[in-house]
Coordinates of C-alpha atoms and ligand atoms in Angstrom, one line a residue:
M17 CA 99.3 16.5 18.4
T18 CA 96.2 16.8 16.3
N19 CA 93.5 14.2 16.1
D20 CA 92.9 15.0 12.4
T21 CA 93.4 12.3 9.8
P22 CA 96.8 12.8 8.2
S23 CA 96.5 13.9 4.6
G24 CA 99.4 11.8 3.5
E25 CA 101.0 14.9 2.0
Q26 CA 103.9 16.6 3.7
T27 CA 104.8 20.2 4.0
D28 CA 108.0 21.8 5.5
G29 CA 109.3 24.9 7.3
F30 CA 109.9 26.8 4.1
H31 CA 106.4 26.4 2.9
L32 CA 104.8 27.0 6.3
L33 CA 106.6 30.3 6.5
I34 CA 105.5 31.3 3.0
D35 CA 101.9 30.3 3.7
A36 CA 101.8 32.1 7.0
L37 CA 103.0 35.3 5.5
K38 CA 100.7 35.1 2.5
L39 CA 97.7 34.2 4.8
N40 CA 98.4 37.5 6.6
G41 CA 98.4 39.6 3.4
I42 CA 102.2 40.0 3.1
E43 CA 103.1 40.7 -0.6
N44 CA 106.7 41.9 -0.6
I45 CA 109.8 40.6 1.1
Y46 CA 113.0 42.7 1.3
A47 CA 115.9 40.3 1.5
L48 CA 119.5 39.3 0.9
P49 CA 119.9 35.5 0.1
G50 CA 122.6 33.1 1.5
I51 CA 122.7 30.1 3.8
P52 CA 120.2 29.2 5.3
I53 CA 117.6 31.3 3.4
T54 CA 118.6 31.0 -0.3
D55 CA 116.0 28.3 -1.0
F56 CA 113.4 30.2 0.9
T57 CA 113.8 33.3 -1.3
R58 CA 113.5 31.1 -4.4
M59 CA 110.4 29.2 -3.1
A60 CA 108.8 32.5 -1.9
Q61 CA 109.2 34.0 -5.4
A62 CA 107.8 30.8 -7.0
A63 CA 104.9 31.1 -4.6
G64 CA 104.1 34.6 -5.8
L65 CA 105.6 36.7 -3.1
R66 CA 107.6 39.6 -4.5
M67 CA 111.2 39.2 -3.5
I68 CA 113.2 42.4 -3.6
S69 CA 116.8 41.3 -3.3
F70 CA 119.3 43.9 -2.0
R71 CA 123.1 44.4 -2.0
H72 CA 123.3 45.0 1.8
E73 CA 120.9 44.0 4.5
Q74 CA 120.7 47.4 6.1
H75 CA 118.9 48.8 3.1
A76 CA 116.6 45.8 2.8
G77 CA 115.7 46.5 6.5
N78 CA 115.2 50.2 5.8
A79 CA 112.9 49.3 2.9
A80 CA 110.9 47.0 5.2
A81 CA 110.6 49.8 7.7
A82 CA 109.4 52.3 5.1
A83 CA 106.9 49.7 3.8
G84 CA 105.5 49.3 7.3
F85 CA 105.1 53.1 7.7
L86 CA 103.4 53.4 4.3
T87 CA 101.0 50.5 4.5
Q88 CA 100.3 49.7 8.2
K89 CA 101.3 46.2 7.5
P90 CA 104.6 45.0 8.9
G91 CA 107.4 45.3 6.3
I92 CA 109.4 42.0 6.1
C93 CA 113.2 41.9 5.9
M94 CA 114.9 38.6 5.6
T95 CA 118.6 38.0 6.2
V96 CA 121.2 35.2 6.8
S97 CA 122.8 34.6 10.2
A98 CA 125.3 36.6 12.3
P99 CA 126.7 39.3 9.9
G100 CA 123.6 39.5 7.8
F101 CA 121.5 39.7 10.9
L102 CA 123.7 42.4 12.4
N103 CA 123.6 44.4 9.1
G104 CA 119.8 44.3 9.3
L105 CA 119.7 45.2 13.0
T106 CA 120.4 48.9 12.6
A107 CA 117.3 49.2 10.4
L108 CA 115.2 47.2 12.9
T109 CA 116.3 49.4 15.7
N110 CA 115.7 52.5 13.7
A111 CA 112.2 51.3 12.8
T112 CA 111.5 50.7 16.5
T113 CA 112.8 54.2 17.3
N114 CA 110.5 55.7 14.7
C115 CA 107.5 53.5 15.6
F116 CA 107.4 51.8 12.2
P117 CA 106.1 48.2 12.1
M118 CA 108.6 45.7 10.6
I119 CA 109.7 42.2 11.1
L120 CA 113.3 41.1 10.7
I121 CA 113.4 37.4 10.0
S122 CA 116.9 36.0 10.2
G123 CA 118.2 32.4 9.7
S124 CA 120.4 31.3 12.6
S125 CA 122.8 28.6 13.5
E126 CA 121.8 25.5 15.4
R127 CA 121.0 26.1 19.1
E128 CA 123.0 23.1 20.3
I129 CA 126.2 24.5 18.8
V130 CA 125.5 28.2 19.6
D131 CA 124.6 27.5 23.2
L132 CA 127.8 25.5 23.8
Q133 CA 129.8 28.0 21.7
Q134 CA 131.3 25.3 19.6
G135 CA 131.9 27.5 16.6
D136 CA 129.2 27.0 14.0
Y137 CA 129.2 28.7 10.6
E138 CA 128.1 32.3 11.4
E139 CA 127.5 31.5 15.0
M140 CA 125.8 34.1 17.1
D141 CA 123.1 34.2 19.8
Q142 CA 121.0 36.5 17.7
L143 CA 117.8 36.4 19.8
A144 CA 119.7 37.7 22.9
I145 CA 121.3 40.5 20.9
A146 CA 118.1 41.6 19.2
K147 CA 116.0 41.6 22.3
P148 CA 117.0 45.0 23.9
L149 CA 117.0 46.7 20.5
C150 CA 113.5 46.1 19.3
K151 CA 109.9 45.8 20.5
A152 CA 109.7 42.1 20.7
A153 CA 111.8 39.0 19.7
F154 CA 110.8 35.4 19.2
R155 CA 112.4 32.1 18.2
V156 CA 110.6 29.2 16.5
L157 CA 112.1 25.7 17.0
H158 CA 109.4 23.5 15.6
A159 CA 107.6 23.6 12.2
Q160 CA 104.2 23.4 13.8
D161 CA 104.9 26.7 15.7
I162 CA 105.7 28.7 12.6
G163 CA 102.1 29.9 12.3
I164 CA 102.1 31.1 15.9
G165 CA 105.6 32.7 15.6
V166 CA 104.5 34.7 12.6
A167 CA 101.2 35.7 14.3
R168 CA 103.0 36.9 17.4
A169 CA 105.5 38.8 15.3
I170 CA 102.7 40.6 13.4
R171 CA 100.7 41.4 16.5
S172 CA 103.7 42.7 18.3
A173 CA 104.8 44.9 15.3
L174 CA 101.3 46.5 14.8
S175 CA 99.5 46.7 18.0
G176 CA 99.8 49.6 20.4
R177 CA 102.9 51.7 19.5
P178 CA 104.2 50.1 16.3
G179 CA 107.8 48.9 16.2
G180 CA 110.3 46.4 15.0
V181 CA 110.1 42.7 15.8
Y182 CA 112.8 40.0 15.4
L183 CA 111.9 36.5 14.4
D184 CA 114.7 33.9 14.8
L185 CA 114.5 30.9 12.6
P186 CA 117.3 28.3 13.1
A187 CA 118.4 26.6 9.8
K188 CA 117.1 23.2 10.7
L189 CA 113.5 24.6 11.0
F190 CA 113.2 25.2 7.3
G191 CA 113.7 21.6 6.4
Q192 CA 111.5 20.1 9.1
T193 CA 108.5 18.3 7.6
M194 CA 105.0 17.7 8.9
D195 CA 101.7 16.5 7.7
A196 CA 100.4 19.1 5.2
A197 CA 96.8 19.3 6.6
A198 CA 98.0 19.7 10.2
G199 CA 100.5 22.3 8.9
K200 CA 97.7 24.3 7.3
K201 CA 95.7 24.1 10.4
S202 CA 98.6 25.4 12.5
L203 CA 98.6 28.7 10.6
I204 CA 97.0 31.8 12.1
K205 CA 95.3 34.6 10.3
V206 CA 95.7 37.5 12.7
I207 CA 92.3 39.1 13.3
D208 CA 92.4 42.9 14.1
P209 CA 96.1 43.1 14.6
A210 CA 96.0 46.8 15.6
P211 CA 92.8 47.0 17.7
R212 CA 91.3 50.5 18.1
Q213 CA 92.0 52.0 21.5
I214 CA 89.1 54.3 22.4
P215 CA 90.0 57.2 24.7
A216 CA 88.1 57.6 27.9
Q217 CA 85.3 60.2 27.8
D218 CA 86.7 62.2 30.8
A219 CA 90.1 62.4 29.1
V220 CA 88.4 63.7 25.9
K221 CA 86.5 66.3 28.0
R222 CA 89.6 67.4 29.8
A223 CA 91.4 68.0 26.5
L224 CA 88.5 69.9 25.0
D225 CA 88.1 72.1 28.1
L226 CA 91.8 73.0 27.9
L227 CA 91.5 73.8 24.2
K228 CA 88.4 75.9 24.7
G229 CA 90.1 78.1 27.3
A230 CA 93.2 78.7 25.2
K231 CA 94.1 82.1 23.9
R232 CA 97.0 81.0 21.7
P233 CA 96.4 77.4 20.9
L234 CA 98.6 75.3 18.6
I235 CA 98.4 71.8 17.2
V236 CA 101.6 69.8 16.4
L237 CA 101.1 66.9 14.0
G238 CA 103.8 64.2 14.1
K239 CA 104.6 61.1 12.0
G240 CA 102.3 59.0 14.2
A241 CA 99.4 61.1 12.8
A242 CA 100.6 60.4 9.3
Y243 CA 101.0 56.7 10.1
A244 CA 97.5 56.5 11.6
Q245 CA 95.7 57.1 8.2
A246 CA 93.0 59.2 9.8
D247 CA 93.6 61.9 7.2
A248 CA 90.1 63.2 6.7
D249 CA 89.3 63.5 10.5
I250 CA 92.6 65.2 11.2
R251 CA 92.0 67.7 8.5
A252 CA 88.4 68.2 9.8
L253 CA 89.8 68.7 13.4
I254 CA 92.2 71.4 12.2
E255 CA 89.7 73.2 10.1
K256 CA 86.8 73.0 12.5
S257 CA 88.9 74.2 15.4
G258 CA 90.5 76.9 13.4
I259 CA 93.7 76.3 15.4
P260 CA 97.1 76.9 13.7
Y261 CA 99.2 73.8 13.2
L262 CA 102.8 72.7 12.7
P263 CA 103.6 69.5 10.9
M264 CA 106.7 67.6 11.9
S265 CA 108.8 66.6 8.9
M266 CA 107.0 63.3 8.1
A267 CA 103.6 64.8 8.9
K268 CA 104.1 67.3 6.1
G269 CA 101.3 66.9 3.5
L270 CA 98.8 65.5 6.0
L271 CA 97.2 68.8 5.1
P272 CA 98.8 70.7 2.1
D273 CA 101.8 72.8 3.3
T274 CA 100.1 75.7 1.6
H275 CA 97.1 75.4 3.9
A276 CA 96.0 78.8 5.5
Q277 CA 96.4 77.4 9.0
S278 CA 99.9 76.0 8.6
A279 CA 102.2 77.9 10.8
S280 CA 105.4 76.3 9.5
A281 CA 106.7 79.6 8.1
T282 CA 106.6 81.1 11.6
R283 CA 107.6 78.0 13.6
S284 CA 109.7 79.7 16.2
H285 CA 107.1 82.3 16.9
V286 CA 104.3 79.9 17.5
L287 CA 106.4 77.5 19.6
A288 CA 107.5 80.4 21.8
E289 CA 104.1 82.0 22.2
A290 CA 101.4 79.2 22.2
D291 CA 99.7 78.8 25.6
V292 CA 98.0 75.4 24.9
V293 CA 99.7 72.9 22.6
M294 CA 98.0 69.7 21.4
L295 CA 100.5 67.1 20.2
V296 CA 99.0 64.5 17.8
G297 CA 101.3 61.5 17.3
A298 CA 104.5 63.6 18.0
R299 CA 106.9 63.1 20.9
L300 CA 108.4 65.9 22.9
N301 CA 111.9 64.7 22.1
W302 CA 115.0 66.6 20.8
L303 CA 113.1 67.4 17.6
L304 CA 110.8 69.6 19.7
S305 CA 113.5 70.7 22.1
H306 CA 112.0 68.5 24.8
G307 CA 109.1 70.9 25.3
K308 CA 111.1 73.5 27.2
G309 CA 113.9 76.1 27.0
K310 CA 114.4 78.9 24.6
T311 CA 112.5 77.4 21.7
W312 CA 109.4 77.3 23.9
G313 CA 109.8 80.9 25.1
G314 CA 112.0 80.4 28.1
D315 CA 110.0 81.5 31.2
K316 CA 106.7 81.3 29.2
A317 CA 107.3 77.5 29.2
D318 CA 106.2 77.4 32.8
S319 CA 102.6 78.5 32.1
R320 CA 102.2 76.5 28.9
Q321 CA 99.8 73.5 29.0
F322 CA 100.1 70.4 26.8
I323 CA 97.4 68.0 25.5
Q324 CA 99.0 64.9 24.1
I325 CA 97.3 62.3 21.9
D326 CA 99.3 59.1 21.8
I327 CA 98.7 55.4 21.8
S328 CA 101.5 54.8 24.3
P329 CA 100.4 55.8 27.9
T330 CA 104.0 56.0 29.1
E331 CA 104.9 58.7 26.6
M332 CA 103.0 61.2 28.8
D333 CA 105.1 63.4 31.1
S334 CA 108.3 62.0 29.4
N335 CA 109.8 65.5 29.2
V336 CA 107.3 68.0 30.7
P337 CA 104.0 67.6 32.5
I338 CA 101.1 66.7 30.2
A339 CA 98.0 68.5 31.5
A340 CA 95.6 66.5 29.4
P341 CA 96.8 63.1 28.3
L342 CA 94.6 61.6 25.6
V343 CA 95.6 57.9 25.3
G344 CA 94.2 56.0 22.4
D345 CA 94.7 55.5 18.7
I346 CA 94.7 58.7 16.8
G347 CA 91.7 57.9 14.6
S348 CA 89.5 57.3 17.7
C349 CA 90.9 60.2 19.7
V350 CA 90.4 62.7 16.8
S351 CA 86.9 61.6 16.1
A352 CA 86.0 61.8 19.8
L353 CA 87.3 65.3 19.9
L354 CA 85.4 66.2 16.7
A355 CA 82.2 64.8 18.2
G356 CA 82.8 66.7 21.5
M357 CA 83.4 70.0 19.8
G358 CA 79.8 70.0 18.6
S359 CA 78.6 72.7 16.2
G360 CA 79.2 75.9 18.1
W361 CA 83.0 75.7 18.5
A362 CA 84.6 79.2 18.8
K363 CA 87.7 79.8 16.7
P364 CA 90.9 81.0 18.4
P365 CA 91.2 84.8 19.1
V366 CA 92.0 86.7 15.9
E367 CA 94.9 88.5 17.6
W368 CA 96.6 85.2 17.6
T369 CA 95.7 83.9 14.2
Q370 CA 96.1 87.4 12.5
G371 CA 99.6 87.8 14.0
I372 CA 100.6 84.4 12.7
A373 CA 99.2 85.2 9.3
E374 CA 101.2 88.4 9.1
R375 CA 104.5 86.9 10.1
K376 CA 103.9 84.0 7.8
D377 CA 103.3 86.2 4.8
K378 CA 106.4 88.2 5.5
N379 CA 108.6 85.1 5.8
I380 CA 107.1 83.5 2.7
S381 CA 107.8 86.5 0.6
K382 CA 111.3 86.7 1.9
M383 CA 111.8 83.1 1.0
A384 CA 110.3 83.6 -2.5
E385 CA 113.0 86.3 -3.1
T386 CA 115.7 83.9 -2.1
L387 CA 114.3 81.1 -4.2
A388 CA 114.1 83.4 -7.3
L389 CA 117.9 84.1 -7.2
N390 CA 119.9 82.2 -9.7
P391 CA 123.5 82.0 -8.4
S392 CA 126.2 80.2 -10.1
P393 CA 127.2 77.6 -9.0
M394 CA 123.7 76.5 -7.8
N395 CA 123.1 76.7 -4.1
F396 CA 120.7 74.6 -2.0
H397 CA 117.9 77.1 -2.5
S398 CA 118.0 77.4 -6.3
A399 CA 118.3 73.6 -6.7
L400 CA 115.5 72.9 -4.3
N401 CA 113.2 75.5 -5.9
V402 CA 113.2 73.2 -9.0
I403 CA 112.2 70.2 -6.9
R404 CA 109.6 72.3 -5.1
N405 CA 107.9 73.2 -8.4
Q406 CA 108.1 69.6 -9.6
V407 CA 106.4 68.2 -6.4
K408 CA 103.7 70.9 -6.8
A409 CA 103.0 69.5 -10.3
R410 CA 103.2 65.9 -9.1
P411 CA 101.9 65.9 -5.5
D412 CA 101.6 62.1 -5.6
A413 CA 105.3 61.7 -5.9
I414 CA 107.1 60.5 -2.8
V415 CA 110.0 62.4 -1.5
V416 CA 112.9 60.7 0.3
N417 CA 115.3 63.0 2.0
E418 CA 118.6 62.7 3.9
G419 CA 121.8 64.7 4.5
A420 CA 122.4 67.7 6.7
N421 CA 121.9 71.0 4.8
T422 CA 120.3 69.0 2.0
L423 CA 117.8 67.7 4.6
D424 CA 117.1 70.9 6.5
F425 CA 116.7 73.1 3.4
A426 CA 114.6 70.5 1.5
R427 CA 112.3 70.1 4.5
S428 CA 111.4 73.7 4.7
I429 CA 111.5 74.6 0.9
V430 CA 109.8 71.6 -0.7
D431 CA 106.1 71.8 0.1
M432 CA 104.1 68.6 0.4
Y433 CA 100.5 68.2 -0.6
E434 CA 99.4 64.7 0.3
P435 CA 99.8 62.5 3.4
R436 CA 102.7 60.0 3.7
K437 CA 104.6 61.4 0.7
R438 CA 107.7 62.4 2.7
L439 CA 110.2 59.9 4.2
D440 CA 113.3 61.0 5.9
V441 CA 116.0 60.5 8.6
G442 CA 113.4 60.5 11.4
T443 CA 113.9 60.4 15.1
W444 CA 117.5 59.4 15.0
G445 CA 118.6 61.6 12.2
I446 CA 120.2 58.5 10.7
M447 CA 122.1 58.6 7.4
G448 CA 121.7 55.6 5.1
I449 CA 117.9 55.3 4.8
G450 CA 117.9 56.8 1.3
M451 CA 117.9 54.0 -1.3
G452 CA 116.1 51.5 1.0
F453 CA 113.2 54.0 1.6
A454 CA 113.1 55.0 -2.0
I455 CA 113.0 51.3 -3.2
A456 CA 110.2 50.5 -0.8
A457 CA 108.2 53.6 -1.7
A458 CA 108.4 52.7 -5.4
V459 CA 107.6 49.0 -4.8
E460 CA 104.7 49.6 -2.3
T461 CA 103.0 52.5 -4.2
G462 CA 104.1 52.4 -7.8
K463 CA 104.4 56.2 -7.6
P464 CA 107.4 58.3 -8.8
V465 CA 110.0 58.7 -6.1
I466 CA 112.4 61.7 -5.8
A467 CA 115.3 61.0 -3.4
I468 CA 116.9 64.2 -2.3
E469 CA 120.3 63.2 -1.1
G470 CA 123.4 64.9 0.4
D471 CA 126.5 63.5 -1.3
S472 CA 127.6 62.0 2.1
A473 CA 124.2 60.6 2.9
F474 CA 123.9 59.0 -0.6
G475 CA 127.2 57.2 0.0
F476 CA 125.7 55.1 2.8
S477 CA 123.3 53.2 0.5
G478 CA 124.6 54.2 -3.0
M479 CA 125.3 50.6 -4.2
E480 CA 121.5 50.0 -4.1
V481 CA 121.2 52.0 -7.4
E482 CA 121.9 48.6 -8.9
T483 CA 118.8 47.3 -7.1
I484 CA 116.8 50.2 -8.4
C485 CA 117.9 49.4 -12.0
R486 CA 117.4 45.7 -11.6
Y487 CA 113.8 46.1 -10.6
N488 CA 113.4 49.1 -13.0
L489 CA 111.9 51.3 -10.3
P490 CA 110.7 54.9 -11.0
V491 CA 113.2 56.4 -8.7
C492 CA 115.1 59.6 -9.4
V493 CA 118.0 60.2 -7.1
I494 CA 119.3 63.7 -6.9
V495 CA 122.7 64.0 -5.3
F496 CA 123.4 67.4 -3.8
N497 CA 127.1 67.3 -4.6
N498 CA 128.9 69.9 -2.5
N499 CA 132.1 67.8 -2.3
G500 CA 131.5 66.7 1.3
I501 CA 129.8 66.6 4.6
Y502 CA 128.2 70.0 5.2
K503 CA 130.7 71.7 2.9
G504 CA 133.6 70.9 0.6
T505 CA 135.9 73.6 1.8
D506 CA 137.4 72.2 5.0
K507 CA 141.2 72.2 5.2
N508 CA 143.6 69.8 6.9
P509 CA 145.8 72.3 8.8
R510 CA 148.9 70.0 8.3
G511 CA 148.4 69.5 4.5
G512 CA 148.6 66.0 3.1
D513 CA 145.4 64.1 3.5
M514 CA 142.1 65.8 2.8
A515 CA 140.0 67.1 5.8
P516 CA 137.7 64.4 7.3
T517 CA 134.6 66.1 5.9
Q518 CA 135.9 66.4 2.3
F519 CA 135.3 64.1 -0.7
V520 CA 136.9 63.8 -4.1
K521 CA 136.1 67.0 -6.0
G522 CA 134.1 66.7 -9.2
A523 CA 132.9 63.2 -8.4
K524 CA 130.9 61.7 -11.2
Y525 CA 128.0 60.2 -9.2
E526 CA 125.9 60.0 -12.4
M527 CA 128.1 57.2 -13.7
M528 CA 127.0 55.0 -10.8
M529 CA 123.5 54.9 -12.3
Q530 CA 124.9 54.6 -15.9
A531 CA 126.9 51.6 -14.7
F532 CA 123.7 49.5 -14.3
G533 CA 121.8 50.7 -17.3
G534 CA 120.0 53.7 -15.7
V535 CA 120.1 57.3 -16.7
G536 CA 122.8 59.5 -15.2
V537 CA 123.0 63.2 -15.8
V538 CA 124.9 66.2 -14.5
A539 CA 123.0 69.4 -13.6
N540 CA 125.0 72.6 -13.2
T541 CA 122.0 74.9 -13.4
P542 CA 118.4 74.9 -12.3
A543 CA 117.3 74.7 -15.9
E544 CA 119.4 71.5 -16.4
L545 CA 118.1 70.1 -13.1
E546 CA 114.5 70.8 -14.2
K547 CA 114.9 69.2 -17.6
A548 CA 116.5 66.0 -16.1
L549 CA 113.9 65.7 -13.3
T550 CA 111.0 66.3 -15.6
E551 CA 112.3 63.6 -18.0
A552 CA 112.9 61.2 -15.1
I553 CA 109.4 61.6 -13.8
K554 CA 107.9 61.3 -17.2
S555 CA 109.9 58.2 -18.2
G556 CA 109.8 56.5 -14.9
K557 CA 113.4 55.3 -15.6
P558 CA 115.9 54.9 -12.9
T559 CA 117.8 58.2 -12.9
L560 CA 120.6 59.8 -11.0
I561 CA 121.1 63.5 -11.3
N562 CA 124.4 64.8 -10.0
A563 CA 123.4 68.3 -9.0
I564 CA 126.5 70.5 -8.5
I565 CA 126.1 72.7 -5.5
D566 CA 128.3 75.5 -4.3
E567 CA 130.7 73.8 -1.9
T568 CA 130.8 76.9 0.3
A569 CA 127.0 77.1 0.7
G570 CA 126.3 74.8 3.6
T571 CA 126.7 75.3 7.3
E572 CA 128.2 72.9 9.8
S573 CA 125.6 70.3 10.9
G574 CA 122.9 72.0 8.9
R575 CA 120.4 73.4 11.4
I576 CA 121.5 71.4 14.4
T577 CA 124.8 73.1 15.0
S578 CA 123.8 73.7 18.6
L579 CA 124.1 70.0 19.3
N580 CA 127.8 69.9 18.3
P581 CA 129.9 69.4 21.5
A582 CA 132.3 72.2 20.4
S583 CA 129.5 74.8 20.0
A584 CA 127.8 73.6 23.2
K585 CA 131.2 74.1 25.0
K586 CA 131.5 77.6 23.7
K587 CA 128.0 78.4 24.9
T588 CA 128.7 77.4 28.5
A589 CA 132.2 78.9 28.6
Ligands
ADP623 P1 107.6 63.1 15.0 O1 109.1 62.7 14.9 O2 107.0 63.3 13.7 O3 107.5 64.2 16.0 P2 107.4 60.8 16.8 O4 107.9 59.6 16.1 O5 108.2 61.5 17.8 O6 106.8 61.8 15.7 O7 106.0 60.4 17.5 C1 105.1 59.5 16.9 C2 104.2 59.1 18.1 O8 103.0 58.6 17.5 C3 104.7 58.0 19.0 O9 104.8 58.4 20.3 C4 103.7 56.8 18.8 O10 103.5 56.1 20.0 C5 102.5 57.5 18.3 N1 101.7 56.7 17.4 C6 102.0 56.0 16.4 N2 100.9 55.4 15.8 C7 99.8 55.8 16.5 C8 98.4 55.6 16.4 N3 97.9 54.9 15.5 N4 97.7 56.2 17.4 C9 98.2 57.0 18.4 N5 99.5 57.2 18.5 C10 100.3 56.7 17.6
TZD624 N1 126.4 58.3 10.5 C1 125.1 58.0 10.6 C2 124.6 56.6 10.5 N2 124.2 58.9 10.8 C3 124.6 60.2 10.9 N3 123.6 61.1 11.2 C4 125.9 60.6 10.8 C5 126.8 59.5 10.6 C6 126.5 62.0 11.0 N4 126.0 62.8 9.9 C7 124.9 63.7 10.0 O1 124.2 63.8 11.0 S1 124.6 64.5 8.5 C8 125.9 63.7 7.7 C9 126.6 62.8 8.6 C10 127.7 62.0 8.2 C11 126.2 63.9 6.3 C12 126.0 65.4 5.9 O2 126.6 65.6 4.6 P1 125.7 65.5 3.3 O3 124.8 66.8 3.4 O4 126.6 65.6 2.1 O5 124.8 64.3 3.3 P2 125.2 68.3 3.2 O6 124.1 68.8 2.3 O7 126.5 68.4 2.6 O8 125.1 69.0 4.5
MG625 MG1 127.3 67.2 1.1

């Protein structure tokens, strides 16, 4: 115990937790109240923390994850025990998978009863369950350890590869009291929670040598590059090197998608042909076809060499050999590369860049023709063209995107112009992030949010439109209503029930927003969609646009049909 003179005043677990979070710059908590955290949520609000209270913990958790990605501070989600904890766990695991920093804080039942399995209210050994599903997990049993528990959680979430952390707080802890002065002293302000990791000079040289010798170099920017907030240096690296680049979906806007060096419009060509590929905060997982196979040019894949910039040393060689691993934080690695390039850096051979430019122009004009069509009913293209123009006019707006066709088409049609303005289903391709991400984007940035949602995808978090209305957030949800998952035209061969991928036809999603005082509109044409979206962005009012999309327009699984077991079976047969 401390030798300090007691102050006479007492503090308790509730206030120590509030003070520890505030001391570390936390401003918002995404939560769902109930025993044992109800009083905490009230006291935190009274103490000036913004409490955003949700209708389901998964969405509070997704909001915390998005907040972490956008701000480089761990997003905080708070839940009750067992079921509340489990509802939040999907979001915590998804955050970890995506390398987003967040902390899930759950109240829990008493250890004595849980460990003897005596049947407490909402009994569950939450710490044990969380452990394999997140980056780190801690439990605090004594009020005087709350400061340390919060500090360890923050450091674990932010340092190295960011991720999700679980903090287990048994109910009794909140009510524990201690001397206020000793309590204050027990709190820790975390200094330098994400220390820079400077790459080794020989690793920098190895990477530069490889780039220098490349005939057909390519840079791939991933969401780690967006997270790193090294925007100016990344742009300088691309422009100084003259190397064509591909942004992964959440790295779109790091440089404007209209940038001359963007190779997005000829993605398959550059992936198949590039001889040296530099990955910047992007993993060679399924989203990049594991760095091999047809996407990467089949046989050509054998001679291709990779440079990989990542903070996690064990990411190297995860799928294919990495010729030049560059381990460090992206900011430090990119500035080391820039310094090493000096002034006389030779741009890539024109045969390579010229060929890319020609293919790009062709594909972009083909796309422009498709976008200019005005079919009735609307299809994905004609509806997304409206959003594309709106985002061009408001490049600071944040786009949230989920669904299958709605996701794949929006990703390629809606150009982004600024970093960290696009949030989507990420590494897992998870449905249900929509309203949680949209709420956090609005709360953390105050910018307009456009949530582009498949009708199925929207259903996972749709009830949170009440939360959007309650906090009066500038969120415009656009439901791409094609009556189902992928399409609305499936048939049950036996008659009777509808097919498993079909929804009620003519569903009035706009009424869901109206139910809570927001604006709900139907859009049957691009003109109607444009009018409603313009109005929503101008007014900042919670809005839901039910955009009626041709129910025949989509394809099964959007662009990942090849991952369907049935089509994979066909291929090997
Ligand atoms: P994408 O899905 O966009 O391809 P991934 O999520 O697969 O991106 O990859 C992100 C990578 O970025 C992860 O391997 C992670 O370790 C890395 N990363 C995250 N933050 C940083 C950082 N500040 N510095 C270096 N690497 C980082
Ligand atoms: N459940 C979860 C949590 N994540 C998933 N990815 C799925 C189920 C499977 N799934 C997809 O991969 S996309 C999708 C589901 C259910 C919905 C597609 O329908 P949609 O989009 O209406 O959202 P489109 O525009 O009709 O294709
Ligand atoms: Mg749909």
